[in-house]
Amino acid sequence: MRPVQIGIIGAGRIGRLHAENLVRTAGVNVRAVSDLYPDAAREWASSIGIPKVLSDYREVVADPELEAVLICSPTDTHVDVITAAARAGKAIFCEKPVSFDFNRTKQAIAAAEQAGVPLQIGFNRRFDPNFRRVKEWVEAGKIGKVHSVKITSRDPSPPSPEYVRSSGGMFVDMTIHDFDMARYLSGSEITEVYAAGGVLIDPAIGEMGDIDTAMISLKFANGAFGMIDNSRKASYGYDQRVEVFGMDGCITADNDYPSNAQLFDDKGVHREKPKYFFLERYSASYVQEMREFMAAVRGGGTVPVSGYDGLQAELAAYAARLSLKEGRPVKLQEISAMEGELAG
Amino acid sequence: MRPVQIGIIGAGRIGRLHAENLVRTAGVNVRAVSDLYPDAAREWASSIGIPKVLSDYREVVADPELEAVLICSPTDTHVDVITAAARAGKAIFCEKPVSFDFNRTKQAIAAAEQAGVPLQIGFNRRFDPNFRRVKEWVEAGKIGKVHSVKITSRDPSPPSPEYVRSSGGMFVDMTIHDFDMARYLSGSEITEVYAAGGVLIDPAIGEMGDIDTAMISLKFANGAFGMIDNSRKASYGYDQRVEVFGMDGCITADNDYPSNAQLFDDKGVHREKPKYFFLERYSASYVQEMREFMAAVRGGGTVPVSGYDGLQAELAAYAARLSLKEGRPVKLQEISAMEGELAG
Amino acid sequence: MRPVQIGIIGAGRIGRLHAENLVRTAGVNVRAVSDLYPDAAREWASSIGIPKVLSDYREVVADPELEAVLICSPTDTHVDVITAAARAGKAIFCEKPVSFDFNRTKQAIAAAEQAGVPLQIGFNRRFDPNFRRVKEWVEAGKIGKVHSVKITSRDPSPPSPEYVRSSGGMFVDMTIHDFDMARYLSGSEITEVYAAGGVLIDPAIGEMGDIDTAMISLKFANGAFGMIDNSRKASYGYDQRVEVFGMDGCITADNDYPSNAQLFDDKGVHREKPKYFFLERYSASYVQEMREFMAAVRGGGTVPVSGYDGLQAELAAYAARLSLKEGRPVKLQEISAMEGELAG
Amino acid sequence: MRPVQIGIIGAGRIGRLHAENLVRTAGVNVRAVSDLYPDAAREWASSIGIPKVLSDYREVVADPELEAVLICSPTDTHVDVITAAARAGKAIFCEKPVSFDFNRTKQAIAAAEQAGVPLQIGFNRRFDPNFRRVKEWVEAGKIGKVHSVKITSRDPSPPSPEYVRSSGGMFVDMTIHDFDMARYLSGSEITEVYAAGGVLIDPAIGEMGDIDTAMISLKFANGAFGMIDNSRKASYGYDQRVEVFGMDGCITADNDYPSNAQLFDDKGVHREKPKYFFLERYSASYVQEMREFMAAVRGGGTVPVSGYDGLQAELAAYAARLSLKEGRPVKLQEISAMEGELAG
């Protein structure tokens, strides 16, 4: 079987992560990578055997040998790259969020649909072994009808001011994963969001108009309720837990740890902190995410996370932003009906 | 040291529980119990050595030998009994809620204050060894400034329609414990409540105008956020967990189990369900609650849970009720400023 | 129903513990206590309502009102007291070990049998909720045929030299509980013991001819194997765990903790030490032990822990002592066949 | 940096596992593999990019381009291959056990020493993240002086009769890992072994003269004690736990699980079985083992598991075999002093 030929757009942290996972995968050939700073990427690309390093994503998109592209460039480029790649008939994997303007996100989804190419969005947490098992058990009916979903999602340390400035804000950058997880685990659409939040950790984040702490209440179309608990700083490491409660039971998933060794001494019982951050915690999820994208590329089949999924999470993020601003619950319908730029 | 002489008003489930704990306690003498149906209580009272069984609480309050009374009669009698007992100079322990009308609760508190008698409210969960340890660690500064408090509080099975009818509604009957726990663990006052909730378990509860499921978002005066997750039916038993998150860490308390035995077999790893309900889970807390009330009676000192604590939890419950009804966040100030009957 | 009339012989720590549990039990009346130092016991006895304090156990045994006696005096008095109480027709509860000479233990058992009185031995751990659940699950066939039993049993701190001197040695004083637990959980008799052990903690213990650390290998009549791991000092508190492994699975029981609160901070995840020692860990087991002894007294029925059980654990302890001395596995048959004093 | 050139001898399960890990490792080139059935290995070798497939290990050893060889052929070939590879100046990694005759093992070790080549033995469990953390904490003094080491090591299902026949027996095939782990964690040499064991699972294993269940008591040179608990069949999966107890505390390592999801329902609390077998549980340890072997090859430095380590574990296995046969504790000195074939 001929290997799938892949091009990667953007050689930053996440682009390199995907590339390194793909070069170790049988049946895949990473043929080209593009980056605005190609010289900085050349040594790395060579060390893992990627032959071509380009400076313009259009060269990647134009390569007739490539069947699929991974879009790992900055968020504000996503829609243009998706559109170009779709027109070129490439299967597309795009990191989240698709854009900072859900109307443009809709355009990108439409472009992929018109071209008939697969478009997968990078909600990697769906592929985490713990959360996937939760989902399987929910779908197998082990807890009956879902009544609530709770998500704890705390980063180990706040991002730099530079990052915050270009991130789109905490809801769009960080909580978007949790909105997707809430939809994934509940098996239902978020219909309403009430976001309480503030700046409890780093005043510099507040000065840029963002928050670092939030408690978000959700309503789902199937009548269930949800809660997302976010913080930009958990001193004990990356805190990523979920709980789904239903008519017949409850399913939880806990953090992962570097080891399960426990120390009993005269002070008490001790173990290590959870795995530090997403690179450690979600390493297996990134591998599996690519595996399933490759399967979709080969099979011509459905992607596990669609453009629609990307859009719904964005709508929830915008609803959260408006809710926080106005101090009231906001329906996703209200957001979805809006025209024009929201992200300013 | 002469034993403290105690009278108990109301020989229902909770009155008997306290009585049985007290008769096993050194330095305490349960001298009288009153109940509307004294004949039904006589055999029980005799079996544990309570000499007097009366039909009217006023006889208890009038007994000059008694130093303290426990008010375990129905909620709608509490204010009258507190007022009478206060005038008679008795130390008072009253079950929650003080009343179904926070303006009357204020009157009861005022009566105790005027009489200079201790008034302790029955928020027994503050005396649970798990939650108390959480509180101690928070106060010891182990997690720094508190950023959020989360409470999971689910009953094992829904109450009977009769109970629901006279309960005051889920927020006043059940969540009131969680509002108190939120104040206790955060060390701050609740300022705003947003309650999402509905009927997901038992339509009969809905027909009586109550709900059985809720997800309640809180704001605290110190800037922290909170979340209370309530259900009237957890198929796996009483689910009572808390989590306090702060600048420097996080503290959790989990459910208690009848035993910690674990079974490993070809289906997986199994353990028992959590302790079934409050009588099992909180048995130690009821003992400790009485111990500290007795210490307050003897010492003339401060009670661990005051009338003010009772009032604040009631205000939060009413705010939740209004929030649910109107679909918006409600400030406790808004409730506190209201006059007249709210409980209808 | 007339309360069971009880006398307690020996008002040391364990005698007082049983007395305090019994005075809180409905249907039981502790009528008398005897101690070599009656003056020291008088205030305590009065405070919990025991009317008679005597200096000679024979006065207790001779009291025609008493139906049962608890023997909590020093081990070297047990056989004489059992014999006298049996002749007086009292139901007997005796602390472990019955004696320091298993031939005398046999005589005491015979005396009770001849008199037709119940004789229960104080292996309280059988009544611990964790271990009892393990036993129930084993008996319910949840792990099929038992292949092995492992017991971890470590004290939090070594006994005083005075205690060691009169204890009969670690195997007779401490491990005897584990030998009984091994029989209880395996449902089979110990047939052979190999004891490796030494002095790793406190040289003073070695100077008195005893050890403080042991790893003991067991064989059972049903073909199963066992292991007991003893230490006189676990810096993190009382360590009491068991594991039963069988053809179809494995059952474990863990330590109990004062609370289940967990702290997550930048050093890791922390919880308290296990409950400190037997008074904390086994408090519920002592209550249940008395409850079942009372049931046996009332029912005239079988005791849950018999004199035979006491004897078998003693034989295993003596086999361990011989094994350690001679550095070889020792069969219990070899011990049982011995005549004369072994304990010197 | 030029990649290290590697040859692999034996393309069975473990040879392929190492090969697949190595081809994904930067700085390593698997240049050749040999197997008695080269045709069966060709497609696999090609699929992962190994250019040469040979039928005779001597061709591998003779290849002047190779710096290191992995010996994954049957145990009875190990000594000859080690000797040849050592003479050819290759760095050597050899699977356990080195041989079925510890005198031949000594010869192999001598051959490597004379040639001055590194010889690493395949005790992969030393590289497991859980056990390694235990070792680090022991070495960091977190529990003070070590008093005991306990190892639970149970396979999920018994091997086939064919495997048993050529395995050298359970002690040499399976327990050898545990003997090594005991030495690793205690930081001391095993001096004496007492093995109790029998056939409780599969009579066919007994018919071949082997056992399937054992409880092994150890003594260490530093005065500590040990216990190894082996079974060929744990219905709940691979059971691999350790515990090290010392003067100042205790360290445990538990099983690993496919996920940490937990289900709470009306039957209790449930989670998955531990990871099924060594390929799942120890996958990370095999990667790390090769990483450290490669580091030793490059650095000319010391290997993390030496030939001496291999020999000591073999001696303990033979002591266990003799102990089981004769029903007595056996000192390793007694074994080490023996001449001639023991494995018959």
PDB file of N, CA and C in Angstrom, chain B residues 24 129-130 133-134 137 142-143 248-256 258-265 272, chain C residues 24 129-130 133-134 137 142-143 248-256 258-265 272:
ATOM      1  N   ARG B  24     -25.649   8.481  75.227  1.00  0.00           N
ATOM      2  CA  ARG B  24     -24.364   7.770  75.309  1.00  0.00           C
ATOM      3  C   ARG B  24     -23.219   8.700  75.665  1.00  0.00           C
ATOM      4  N   PRO B 129     -15.757  14.424  59.445  1.00  0.00           N
ATOM      5  CA  PRO B 129     -14.290  14.423  59.535  1.00  0.00           C
ATOM      6  C   PRO B 129     -13.603  14.807  58.218  1.00  0.00           C
ATOM      7  N   ASN B 130     -14.189  14.408  57.081  1.00  0.00           N
ATOM      8  CA  ASN B 130     -13.557  14.746  55.805  1.00  0.00           C
ATOM      9  C   ASN B 130     -13.623  16.249  55.532  1.00  0.00           C
ATOM     10  N   ARG B 133     -11.550  18.380  57.858  1.00  0.00           N
ATOM     11  CA  ARG B 133     -10.129  18.389  57.510  1.00  0.00           C
ATOM     12  C   ARG B 133      -9.869  19.338  56.336  1.00  0.00           C
ATOM     13  N   VAL B 134     -10.769  19.334  55.373  1.00  0.00           N
ATOM     14  CA  VAL B 134     -10.632  20.277  54.254  1.00  0.00           C
ATOM     15  C   VAL B 134     -10.594  21.703  54.790  1.00  0.00           C
ATOM     16  N   TRP B 137      -7.356  22.566  56.545  1.00  0.00           N
ATOM     17  CA  TRP B 137      -6.241  22.771  55.608  1.00  0.00           C
ATOM     18  C   TRP B 137      -6.387  24.101  54.860  1.00  0.00           C
ATOM     19  N   LYS B 142      -2.923  26.044  53.320  1.00  0.00           N
ATOM     20  CA  LYS B 142      -2.231  25.063  52.467  1.00  0.00           C
ATOM     21  C   LYS B 142      -2.468  25.286  50.971  1.00  0.00           C
ATOM     22  N   ILE B 143      -3.554  25.939  50.605  1.00  0.00           N
ATOM     23  CA  ILE B 143      -3.770  26.213  49.181  1.00  0.00           C
ATOM     24  C   ILE B 143      -3.816  27.713  48.894  1.00  0.00           C
ATOM     25  N   ASP B 248      -2.483  28.161  45.533  1.00  0.00           N
ATOM     26  CA  ASP B 248      -1.332  27.287  45.729  1.00  0.00           C
ATOM     27  C   ASP B 248      -1.674  25.806  45.755  1.00  0.00           C
ATOM     28  N   GLY B 249      -2.905  25.449  45.421  1.00  0.00           N
ATOM     29  CA  GLY B 249      -3.221  24.024  45.427  1.00  0.00           C
ATOM     30  C   GLY B 249      -4.703  23.754  45.446  1.00  0.00           C
ATOM     31  N   CYS B 250      -5.033  22.533  45.752  1.00  0.00           N
ATOM     32  CA  CYS B 250      -6.418  22.078  45.692  1.00  0.00           C
ATOM     33  C   CYS B 250      -6.614  21.029  46.789  1.00  0.00           C
ATOM     34  N   ILE B 251      -7.772  21.056  47.428  1.00  0.00           N
ATOM     35  CA  ILE B 251      -8.081  20.047  48.444  1.00  0.00           C
ATOM     36  C   ILE B 251      -9.405  19.392  48.074  1.00  0.00           C
ATOM     37  N   THR B 252      -9.428  18.074  48.148  1.00  0.00           N
ATOM     38  CA  THR B 252     -10.663  17.354  47.840  1.00  0.00           C
ATOM     39  C   THR B 252     -11.064  16.481  49.022  1.00  0.00           C
ATOM     40  N   ALA B 253     -12.374  16.233  49.134  1.00  0.00           N
ATOM     41  CA  ALA B 253     -12.852  15.201  50.059  1.00  0.00           C
ATOM     42  C   ALA B 253     -13.833  14.324  49.297  1.00  0.00           C
ATOM     43  N   ASP B 254     -13.709  13.060  49.517  1.00  0.00           N
ATOM     44  CA  ASP B 254     -14.427  12.066  48.734  1.00  0.00           C
ATOM     45  C   ASP B 254     -15.556  11.443  49.564  1.00  0.00           C
ATOM     46  N   ASN B 255     -16.294  10.545  48.957  1.00  0.00           N
ATOM     47  CA  ASN B 255     -17.302   9.790  49.688  1.00  0.00           C
ATOM     48  C   ASN B 255     -16.675   8.823  50.678  1.00  0.00           C
ATOM     49  N   ASP B 256     -17.471   8.392  51.638  1.00  0.00           N
ATOM     50  CA  ASP B 256     -17.070   7.321  52.552  1.00  0.00           C
ATOM     51  C   ASP B 256     -17.739   6.021  52.121  1.00  0.00           C
ATOM     52  N   PRO B 258     -18.693   1.747  53.113  1.00  0.00           N
ATOM     53  CA  PRO B 258     -18.882   0.796  54.221  1.00  0.00           C
ATOM     54  C   PRO B 258     -17.608   0.006  54.526  1.00  0.00           C
ATOM     55  N   SER B 259     -16.854  -0.333  53.494  1.00  0.00           N
ATOM     56  CA  SER B 259     -15.540  -0.953  53.708  1.00  0.00           C
ATOM     57  C   SER B 259     -14.675  -0.554  52.532  1.00  0.00           C
ATOM     58  N   ASN B 260     -13.371  -0.791  52.670  1.00  0.00           N
ATOM     59  CA  ASN B 260     -12.496  -0.480  51.537  1.00  0.00           C
ATOM     60  C   ASN B 260     -12.080  -1.719  50.759  1.00  0.00           C
ATOM     61  N   ALA B 261     -12.770  -2.842  50.998  1.00  0.00           N
ATOM     62  CA  ALA B 261     -12.435  -4.075  50.276  1.00  0.00           C
ATOM     63  C   ALA B 261     -12.611  -3.876  48.773  1.00  0.00           C
ATOM     64  N   GLN B 262     -11.665  -4.421  48.015  1.00  0.00           N
ATOM     65  CA  GLN B 262     -11.737  -4.356  46.552  1.00  0.00           C
ATOM     66  C   GLN B 262     -11.657  -5.763  45.973  1.00  0.00           C
ATOM     67  N   LEU B 263     -12.457  -5.979  44.958  1.00  0.00           N
ATOM     68  CA  LEU B 263     -12.467  -7.268  44.265  1.00  0.00           C
ATOM     69  C   LEU B 263     -11.909  -7.092  42.861  1.00  0.00           C
ATOM     70  N   PHE B 264     -10.909  -7.906  42.535  1.00  0.00           N
ATOM     71  CA  PHE B 264     -10.336  -7.938  41.189  1.00  0.00           C
ATOM     72  C   PHE B 264     -10.787  -9.241  40.540  1.00  0.00           C
ATOM     73  N   ASP B 265     -11.556  -9.144  39.467  1.00  0.00           N
ATOM     74  CA  ASP B 265     -11.931 -10.382  38.776  1.00  0.00           C
ATOM     75  C   ASP B 265     -11.854 -10.186  37.266  1.00  0.00           C
ATOM     76  N   GLU B 272     -17.545  -1.625  46.864  1.00  0.00           N
ATOM     77  CA  GLU B 272     -18.925  -1.311  47.251  1.00  0.00           C
ATOM     78  C   GLU B 272     -19.331   0.097  46.843  1.00  0.00           C
TER      79      GLU B 272
ATOM     80  N   ARG C  24     -22.709   1.365  76.744  1.00  0.00           N
ATOM     81  CA  ARG C  24     -23.483   2.089  75.726  1.00  0.00           C
ATOM     82  C   ARG C  24     -24.394   1.172  74.926  1.00  0.00           C
ATOM     83  N   PRO C 129     -14.786  -4.123  59.698  1.00  0.00           N
ATOM     84  CA  PRO C 129     -15.651  -4.109  58.506  1.00  0.00           C
ATOM     85  C   PRO C 129     -14.914  -4.461  57.208  1.00  0.00           C
ATOM     86  N   ASN C 130     -13.662  -4.048  57.094  1.00  0.00           N
ATOM     87  CA  ASN C 130     -12.923  -4.350  55.867  1.00  0.00           C
ATOM     88  C   ASN C 130     -12.638  -5.838  55.745  1.00  0.00           C
ATOM     89  N   ARG C 133     -15.681  -8.009  55.203  1.00  0.00           N
ATOM     90  CA  ARG C 133     -16.168  -7.984  53.819  1.00  0.00           C
ATOM     91  C   ARG C 133     -15.304  -8.906  52.937  1.00  0.00           C
ATOM     92  N   VAL C 134     -14.003  -8.890  53.182  1.00  0.00           N
ATOM     93  CA  VAL C 134     -13.127  -9.808  52.441  1.00  0.00           C
ATOM     94  C   VAL C 134     -13.580 -11.248  52.670  1.00  0.00           C
ATOM     95  N   TRP C 137     -16.797 -12.115  50.871  1.00  0.00           N
ATOM     96  CA  TRP C 137     -16.615 -12.282  49.431  1.00  0.00           C
ATOM     97  C   TRP C 137     -15.886 -13.597  49.106  1.00  0.00           C
ATOM     98  N   LYS C 142     -16.446 -15.450  45.317  1.00  0.00           N
ATOM     99  CA  LYS C 142     -16.119 -14.448  44.301  1.00  0.00           C
ATOM    100  C   LYS C 142     -14.729 -14.634  43.690  1.00  0.00           C
ATOM    101  N   ILE C 143     -13.820 -15.283  44.398  1.00  0.00           N
ATOM    102  CA  ILE C 143     -12.496 -15.529  43.799  1.00  0.00           C
ATOM    103  C   ILE C 143     -12.212 -17.017  43.642  1.00  0.00           C
ATOM    104  N   ASP C 248     -10.099 -17.387  40.678  1.00  0.00           N
ATOM    105  CA  ASP C 248     -10.904 -16.494  39.836  1.00  0.00           C
ATOM    106  C   ASP C 248     -10.768 -15.013  40.175  1.00  0.00           C
ATOM    107  N   GLY C 249      -9.826 -14.666  41.044  1.00  0.00           N
ATOM    108  CA  GLY C 249      -9.679 -13.243  41.339  1.00  0.00           C
ATOM    109  C   GLY C 249      -8.900 -12.987  42.605  1.00  0.00           C
ATOM    110  N   CYS C 250      -8.992 -11.787  43.074  1.00  0.00           N
ATOM    111  CA  CYS C 250      -8.197 -11.350  44.213  1.00  0.00           C
ATOM    112  C   CYS C 250      -9.022 -10.332  44.997  1.00  0.00           C
ATOM    113  N   ILE C 251      -8.938 -10.372  46.321  1.00  0.00           N
ATOM    114  CA  ILE C 251      -9.634  -9.394  47.155  1.00  0.00           C
ATOM    115  C   ILE C 251      -8.615  -8.751  48.083  1.00  0.00           C
ATOM    116  N   THR C 252      -8.675  -7.422  48.174  1.00  0.00           N
ATOM    117  CA  THR C 252      -7.762  -6.710  49.055  1.00  0.00           C
ATOM    118  C   THR C 252      -8.546  -5.877  50.062  1.00  0.00           C
ATOM    119  N   ALA C 253      -7.939  -5.654  51.210  1.00  0.00           N
ATOM    120  CA  ALA C 253      -8.471  -4.651  52.153  1.00  0.00           C
ATOM    121  C   ALA C 253      -7.312  -3.777  52.584  1.00  0.00           C
ATOM    122  N   ASP C 254      -7.581  -2.497  52.624  1.00  0.00           N
ATOM    123  CA  ASP C 254      -6.552  -1.490  52.831  1.00  0.00           C
ATOM    124  C   ASP C 254      -6.651  -0.903  54.243  1.00  0.00           C
ATOM    125  N   ASN C 255      -5.746  -0.002  54.554  1.00  0.00           N
ATOM    126  CA  ASN C 255      -5.817   0.722  55.812  1.00  0.00           C
ATOM    127  C   ASN C 255      -7.006   1.669  55.844  1.00  0.00           C
ATOM    128  N   ASP C 256      -7.398   2.060  57.042  1.00  0.00           N
ATOM    129  CA  ASP C 256      -8.395   3.118  57.228  1.00  0.00           C
ATOM    130  C   ASP C 256      -7.676   4.411  57.587  1.00  0.00           C
ATOM    131  N   PRO C 258      -8.057   8.654  59.029  1.00  0.00           N
ATOM    132  CA  PRO C 258      -8.897   9.584  59.808  1.00  0.00           C
ATOM    133  C   PRO C 258      -9.857  10.375  58.919  1.00  0.00           C
ATOM    134  N   SER C 259      -9.408  10.750  57.729  1.00  0.00           N
ATOM    135  CA  SER C 259     -10.296  11.377  56.749  1.00  0.00           C
ATOM    136  C   SER C 259      -9.775  11.011  55.379  1.00  0.00           C
ATOM    137  N   ASN C 260     -10.590  11.270  54.355  1.00  0.00           N
ATOM    138  CA  ASN C 260     -10.102  10.996  53.009  1.00  0.00           C
ATOM    139  C   ASN C 260      -9.700  12.274  52.260  1.00  0.00           C
ATOM    140  N   ALA C 261      -9.540  13.362  53.004  1.00  0.00           N
ATOM    141  CA  ALA C 261      -9.121  14.616  52.361  1.00  0.00           C
ATOM    142  C   ALA C 261      -7.759  14.442  51.688  1.00  0.00           C
ATOM    143  N   GLN C 262      -7.655  15.031  50.499  1.00  0.00           N
ATOM    144  CA  GLN C 262      -6.393  14.995  49.768  1.00  0.00           C
ATOM    145  C   GLN C 262      -5.964  16.419  49.422  1.00  0.00           C
ATOM    146  N   LEU C 263      -4.675  16.653  49.557  1.00  0.00           N
ATOM    147  CA  LEU C 263      -4.105  17.954  49.215  1.00  0.00           C
ATOM    148  C   LEU C 263      -3.220  17.811  47.979  1.00  0.00           C
ATOM    149  N   PHE C 264      -3.506  18.646  46.990  1.00  0.00           N
ATOM    150  CA  PHE C 264      -2.669  18.713  45.780  1.00  0.00           C
ATOM    151  C   PHE C 264      -1.896  20.029  45.837  1.00  0.00           C
ATOM    152  N   ASP C 265      -0.582  19.957  45.896  1.00  0.00           N
ATOM    153  CA  ASP C 265       0.185  21.196  45.870  1.00  0.00           C
ATOM    154  C   ASP C 265       1.420  21.026  44.991  1.00  0.00           C
ATOM    155  N   GLU C 272      -3.474  12.172  54.761  1.00  0.00           N
ATOM    156  CA  GLU C 272      -3.041  11.845  56.108  1.00  0.00           C
ATOM    157  C   GLU C 272      -2.453  10.438  56.200  1.00  0.00           C
TER     158      GLU C 272
END
